Amino acid sequence: MKNETKPITASTNYIAACGLYCGACRKYLNGKCPGCRQNDKATWCKIRQCCQKNGFHSCAECSTDVKACKTHNNVIGKIFAFLFNSDRAACIRYIQANGREAFAEEMTRRKAQTMKKRK
């Protein structure tokens, strides 16, 4: 029997440490990933580790400018950004300016995991 896809809903619990919105991720919605926050196997993620160590929900709570942060702007993140036209820093700035709830609602409205890089 095929897994039923969950609907995309707005929840701050779906915001990953790096600013991605897991609540619009196909793998998450199909039950193939627990999401970044609940994924104990995501120990490889340095951004998640940093946020957990500092008690942050996401990088939006950090005083370091996200563009200047070496942890946020690592090689894996740069590859991800290139492959998926993703701008996680824009996601973090959106959360800082508008709050987590507004970000979750915006990503749900867009049905998107991330804000796209501007060309």
JSON list of C-alpha atoms in Angstrom, two decimals:
[
{"chain": "A", "resi": 1, "resn": "MET", "atom": "CA", "xyz": [0.00, 0.00, 0.00]},
{"chain": "A", "resi": 2, "resn": "LYS", "atom": "CA", "xyz": [1.32, 3.44, -0.96]},
{"chain": "A", "resi": 3, "resn": "ASN", "atom": "CA", "xyz": [2.06, 5.98, 1.77]},
{"chain": "A", "resi": 4, "resn": "GLU", "atom": "CA", "xyz": [-0.37, 8.86, 1.81]},
{"chain": "A", "resi": 5, "resn": "THR", "atom": "CA", "xyz": [1.22, 12.28, 1.45]},
{"chain": "A", "resi": 6, "resn": "LYS", "atom": "CA", "xyz": [0.57, 14.67, 4.32]},
{"chain": "A", "resi": 7, "resn": "PRO", "atom": "CA", "xyz": [-0.75, 18.12, 3.38]},
{"chain": "A", "resi": 8, "resn": "ILE", "atom": "CA", "xyz": [1.58, 21.12, 3.59]},
{"chain": "A", "resi": 9, "resn": "THR", "atom": "CA", "xyz": [0.70, 22.98, 6.77]},
{"chain": "A", "resi": 10, "resn": "ALA", "atom": "CA", "xyz": [2.20, 25.96, 8.57]},
{"chain": "A", "resi": 11, "resn": "SER", "atom": "CA", "xyz": [4.08, 25.07, 11.73]},
{"chain": "A", "resi": 12, "resn": "THR", "atom": "CA", "xyz": [7.21, 26.52, 13.31]},
{"chain": "A", "resi": 13, "resn": "ASN", "atom": "CA", "xyz": [8.15, 22.94, 14.21]},
{"chain": "A", "resi": 14, "resn": "TYR", "atom": "CA", "xyz": [8.95, 22.34, 10.54]},
{"chain": "A", "resi": 15, "resn": "ILE", "atom": "CA", "xyz": [11.62, 25.05, 10.34]},
{"chain": "A", "resi": 16, "resn": "ALA", "atom": "CA", "xyz": [15.10, 23.55, 10.13]},
{"chain": "A", "resi": 17, "resn": "ALA", "atom": "CA", "xyz": [18.04, 25.16, 11.90]},
{"chain": "A", "resi": 18, "resn": "CYS", "atom": "CA", "xyz": [19.43, 26.44, 8.58]},
{"chain": "A", "resi": 19, "resn": "GLY", "atom": "CA", "xyz": [16.16, 28.05, 7.48]},
{"chain": "A", "resi": 20, "resn": "LEU", "atom": "CA", "xyz": [14.77, 25.34, 5.23]},
{"chain": "A", "resi": 21, "resn": "TYR", "atom": "CA", "xyz": [11.08, 24.57, 5.66]},
{"chain": "A", "resi": 22, "resn": "CYS", "atom": "CA", "xyz": [10.75, 20.80, 6.12]},
{"chain": "A", "resi": 23, "resn": "GLY", "atom": "CA", "xyz": [6.95, 21.13, 6.12]},
{"chain": "A", "resi": 24, "resn": "ALA", "atom": "CA", "xyz": [7.03, 21.46, 2.31]},
{"chain": "A", "resi": 25, "resn": "CYS", "atom": "CA", "xyz": [9.60, 18.71, 1.70]},
{"chain": "A", "resi": 26, "resn": "ARG", "atom": "CA", "xyz": [8.40, 15.77, -0.38]},
{"chain": "A", "resi": 27, "resn": "LYS", "atom": "CA", "xyz": [10.35, 13.23, 1.70]},
{"chain": "A", "resi": 28, "resn": "TYR", "atom": "CA", "xyz": [8.93, 14.62, 4.93]},
{"chain": "A", "resi": 29, "resn": "LEU", "atom": "CA", "xyz": [5.39, 14.75, 3.58]},
{"chain": "A", "resi": 30, "resn": "ASN", "atom": "CA", "xyz": [5.68, 11.15, 2.35]},
{"chain": "A", "resi": 31, "resn": "GLY", "atom": "CA", "xyz": [6.91, 9.93, 5.75]},
{"chain": "A", "resi": 32, "resn": "LYS", "atom": "CA", "xyz": [10.42, 9.12, 4.51]},
{"chain": "A", "resi": 33, "resn": "CYS", "atom": "CA", "xyz": [12.16, 11.70, 6.70]},
{"chain": "A", "resi": 34, "resn": "PRO", "atom": "CA", "xyz": [11.35, 12.83, 10.25]},
{"chain": "A", "resi": 35, "resn": "GLY", "atom": "CA", "xyz": [12.40, 16.41, 9.48]},
{"chain": "A", "resi": 36, "resn": "CYS", "atom": "CA", "xyz": [15.63, 18.05, 10.54]},
{"chain": "A", "resi": 37, "resn": "ARG", "atom": "CA", "xyz": [14.56, 18.91, 14.08]},
{"chain": "A", "resi": 38, "resn": "GLN", "atom": "CA", "xyz": [13.50, 15.36, 14.98]},
{"chain": "A", "resi": 39, "resn": "ASN", "atom": "CA", "xyz": [16.15, 13.51, 12.95]},
{"chain": "A", "resi": 40, "resn": "ASP", "atom": "CA", "xyz": [18.64, 12.04, 15.42]},
{"chain": "A", "resi": 41, "resn": "LYS", "atom": "CA", "xyz": [20.65, 10.70, 12.46]},
{"chain": "A", "resi": 42, "resn": "ALA", "atom": "CA", "xyz": [21.38, 14.26, 11.24]},
{"chain": "A", "resi": 43, "resn": "THR", "atom": "CA", "xyz": [24.47, 14.47, 13.45]},
{"chain": "A", "resi": 44, "resn": "TRP", "atom": "CA", "xyz": [26.48, 15.36, 10.31]},
{"chain": "A", "resi": 45, "resn": "CYS", "atom": "CA", "xyz": [24.72, 18.76, 10.12]},
{"chain": "A", "resi": 46, "resn": "LYS", "atom": "CA", "xyz": [27.02, 21.37, 11.69]},
{"chain": "A", "resi": 47, "resn": "ILE", "atom": "CA", "xyz": [24.30, 24.05, 11.55]},
{"chain": "A", "resi": 48, "resn": "ARG", "atom": "CA", "xyz": [21.89, 21.87, 13.52]},
{"chain": "A", "resi": 49, "resn": "GLN", "atom": "CA", "xyz": [24.65, 21.07, 16.05]},
{"chain": "A", "resi": 50, "resn": "CYS", "atom": "CA", "xyz": [25.46, 24.76, 16.50]},
{"chain": "A", "resi": 51, "resn": "CYS", "atom": "CA", "xyz": [21.80, 25.70, 17.05]},
{"chain": "A", "resi": 52, "resn": "GLN", "atom": "CA", "xyz": [21.31, 22.86, 19.52]},
{"chain": "A", "resi": 53, "resn": "LYS", "atom": "CA", "xyz": [24.48, 23.82, 21.42]},
{"chain": "A", "resi": 54, "resn": "ASN", "atom": "CA", "xyz": [23.29, 27.43, 21.70]},
{"chain": "A", "resi": 55, "resn": "GLY", "atom": "CA", "xyz": [19.64, 26.61, 22.42]},
{"chain": "A", "resi": 56, "resn": "PHE", "atom": "CA", "xyz": [18.43, 28.21, 19.17]},
{"chain": "A", "resi": 57, "resn": "HIS", "atom": "CA", "xyz": [15.44, 27.08, 17.12]},
{"chain": "A", "resi": 58, "resn": "SER", "atom": "CA", "xyz": [17.27, 28.34, 14.01]},
{"chain": "A", "resi": 59, "resn": "CYS", "atom": "CA", "xyz": [20.13, 30.59, 12.92]},
{"chain": "A", "resi": 60, "resn": "ALA", "atom": "CA", "xyz": [17.68, 33.49, 13.01]},
{"chain": "A", "resi": 61, "resn": "GLU", "atom": "CA", "xyz": [18.28, 33.75, 16.78]},
{"chain": "A", "resi": 62, "resn": "CYS", "atom": "CA", "xyz": [22.05, 34.10, 16.43]},
{"chain": "A", "resi": 63, "resn": "SER", "atom": "CA", "xyz": [23.77, 37.49, 16.67]},
{"chain": "A", "resi": 64, "resn": "THR", "atom": "CA", "xyz": [26.24, 36.56, 13.89]},
{"chain": "A", "resi": 65, "resn": "ASP", "atom": "CA", "xyz": [25.21, 37.81, 10.46]},
{"chain": "A", "resi": 66, "resn": "VAL", "atom": "CA", "xyz": [24.13, 34.72, 8.53]},
{"chain": "A", "resi": 67, "resn": "LYS", "atom": "CA", "xyz": [26.14, 35.76, 5.45]},
{"chain": "A", "resi": 68, "resn": "ALA", "atom": "CA", "xyz": [29.31, 36.02, 7.55]},
{"chain": "A", "resi": 69, "resn": "CYS", "atom": "CA", "xyz": [28.76, 32.72, 9.41]},
{"chain": "A", "resi": 70, "resn": "LYS", "atom": "CA", "xyz": [31.22, 30.03, 8.33]},
{"chain": "A", "resi": 71, "resn": "THR", "atom": "CA", "xyz": [29.02, 27.31, 9.83]},
{"chain": "A", "resi": 72, "resn": "HIS", "atom": "CA", "xyz": [25.96, 28.37, 7.81]},
{"chain": "A", "resi": 73, "resn": "ASN", "atom": "CA", "xyz": [27.95, 28.98, 4.63]},
{"chain": "A", "resi": 74, "resn": "ASN", "atom": "CA", "xyz": [29.72, 25.64, 4.50]},
{"chain": "A", "resi": 75, "resn": "VAL", "atom": "CA", "xyz": [30.55, 23.54, 1.42]},
{"chain": "A", "resi": 76, "resn": "ILE", "atom": "CA", "xyz": [27.45, 21.33, 1.72]},
{"chain": "A", "resi": 77, "resn": "GLY", "atom": "CA", "xyz": [25.24, 24.41, 1.95]},
{"chain": "A", "resi": 78, "resn": "LYS", "atom": "CA", "xyz": [26.88, 25.98, -1.10]},
{"chain": "A", "resi": 79, "resn": "ILE", "atom": "CA", "xyz": [26.35, 22.80, -3.15]},
{"chain": "A", "resi": 80, "resn": "PHE", "atom": "CA", "xyz": [22.74, 22.59, -1.98]},
{"chain": "A", "resi": 81, "resn": "ALA", "atom": "CA", "xyz": [22.21, 26.26, -2.87]},
{"chain": "A", "resi": 82, "resn": "PHE", "atom": "CA", "xyz": [23.63, 25.75, -6.35]},
{"chain": "A", "resi": 83, "resn": "LEU", "atom": "CA", "xyz": [21.73, 22.54, -7.12]},
{"chain": "A", "resi": 84, "resn": "PHE", "atom": "CA", "xyz": [18.37, 23.75, -5.81]},
{"chain": "A", "resi": 85, "resn": "ASN", "atom": "CA", "xyz": [18.65, 27.50, -6.46]},
{"chain": "A", "resi": 86, "resn": "SER", "atom": "CA", "xyz": [18.19, 27.88, -2.71]},
{"chain": "A", "resi": 87, "resn": "ASP", "atom": "CA", "xyz": [18.82, 30.96, -0.58]},
{"chain": "A", "resi": 88, "resn": "ARG", "atom": "CA", "xyz": [18.78, 29.75, 3.02]},
{"chain": "A", "resi": 89, "resn": "ALA", "atom": "CA", "xyz": [20.25, 33.06, 4.19]},
{"chain": "A", "resi": 90, "resn": "ALA", "atom": "CA", "xyz": [17.17, 34.82, 2.76]},
{"chain": "A", "resi": 91, "resn": "CYS", "atom": "CA", "xyz": [15.03, 32.39, 4.78]},
{"chain": "A", "resi": 92, "resn": "ILE", "atom": "CA", "xyz": [16.93, 33.31, 7.96]},
{"chain": "A", "resi": 93, "resn": "ARG", "atom": "CA", "xyz": [16.59, 37.04, 7.20]},
{"chain": "A", "resi": 94, "resn": "TYR", "atom": "CA", "xyz": [12.85, 36.58, 6.58]},
{"chain": "A", "resi": 95, "resn": "ILE", "atom": "CA", "xyz": [12.47, 34.87, 9.98]},
{"chain": "A", "resi": 96, "resn": "GLN", "atom": "CA", "xyz": [14.46, 37.65, 11.67]},
{"chain": "A", "resi": 97, "resn": "ALA", "atom": "CA", "xyz": [12.31, 40.35, 10.06]},
{"chain": "A", "resi": 98, "resn": "ASN", "atom": "CA", "xyz": [8.88, 38.70, 10.29]},
{"chain": "A", "resi": 99, "resn": "GLY", "atom": "CA", "xyz": [9.05, 35.88, 12.84]},
{"chain": "A", "resi": 100, "resn": "ARG", "atom": "CA", "xyz": [8.87, 32.10, 12.65]},
{"chain": "A", "resi": 101, "resn": "GLU", "atom": "CA", "xyz": [5.08, 31.94, 12.35]},
{"chain": "A", "resi": 102, "resn": "ALA", "atom": "CA", "xyz": [5.05, 34.32, 9.37]},
{"chain": "A", "resi": 103, "resn": "PHE", "atom": "CA", "xyz": [7.84, 32.32, 7.71]},
{"chain": "A", "resi": 104, "resn": "ALA", "atom": "CA", "xyz": [5.98, 29.01, 8.17]},
{"chain": "A", "resi": 105, "resn": "GLU", "atom": "CA", "xyz": [2.84, 30.60, 6.70]},
{"chain": "A", "resi": 106, "resn": "GLU", "atom": "CA", "xyz": [4.79, 32.09, 3.76]},
{"chain": "A", "resi": 107, "resn": "MET", "atom": "CA", "xyz": [6.50, 28.80, 2.91]},
{"chain": "A", "resi": 108, "resn": "THR", "atom": "CA", "xyz": [3.14, 27.00, 3.17]},
{"chain": "A", "resi": 109, "resn": "ARG", "atom": "CA", "xyz": [1.59, 29.58, 0.84]},
{"chain": "A", "resi": 110, "resn": "ARG", "atom": "CA", "xyz": [4.48, 29.15, -1.62]},
{"chain": "A", "resi": 111, "resn": "LYS", "atom": "CA", "xyz": [4.51, 25.35, -1.13]},
{"chain": "A", "resi": 112, "resn": "ALA", "atom": "CA", "xyz": [8.29, 25.68, -0.95]},
{"chain": "A", "resi": 113, "resn": "GLN", "atom": "CA", "xyz": [11.15, 24.45, 1.22]},
{"chain": "A", "resi": 114, "resn": "THR", "atom": "CA", "xyz": [13.25, 27.52, 0.62]},
{"chain": "A", "resi": 115, "resn": "MET", "atom": "CA", "xyz": [13.34, 30.96, -0.86]},
{"chain": "A", "resi": 116, "resn": "LYS", "atom": "CA", "xyz": [14.90, 30.95, -4.31]},
{"chain": "A", "resi": 117, "resn": "LYS", "atom": "CA", "xyz": [18.09, 32.80, -5.15]},
{"chain": "A", "resi": 118, "resn": "ARG", "atom": "CA", "xyz": [17.54, 35.97, -7.07]},
{"chain": "A", "resi": 119, "resn": "LYS", "atom": "CA", "xyz": [19.22, 36.06, -10.43]}
]
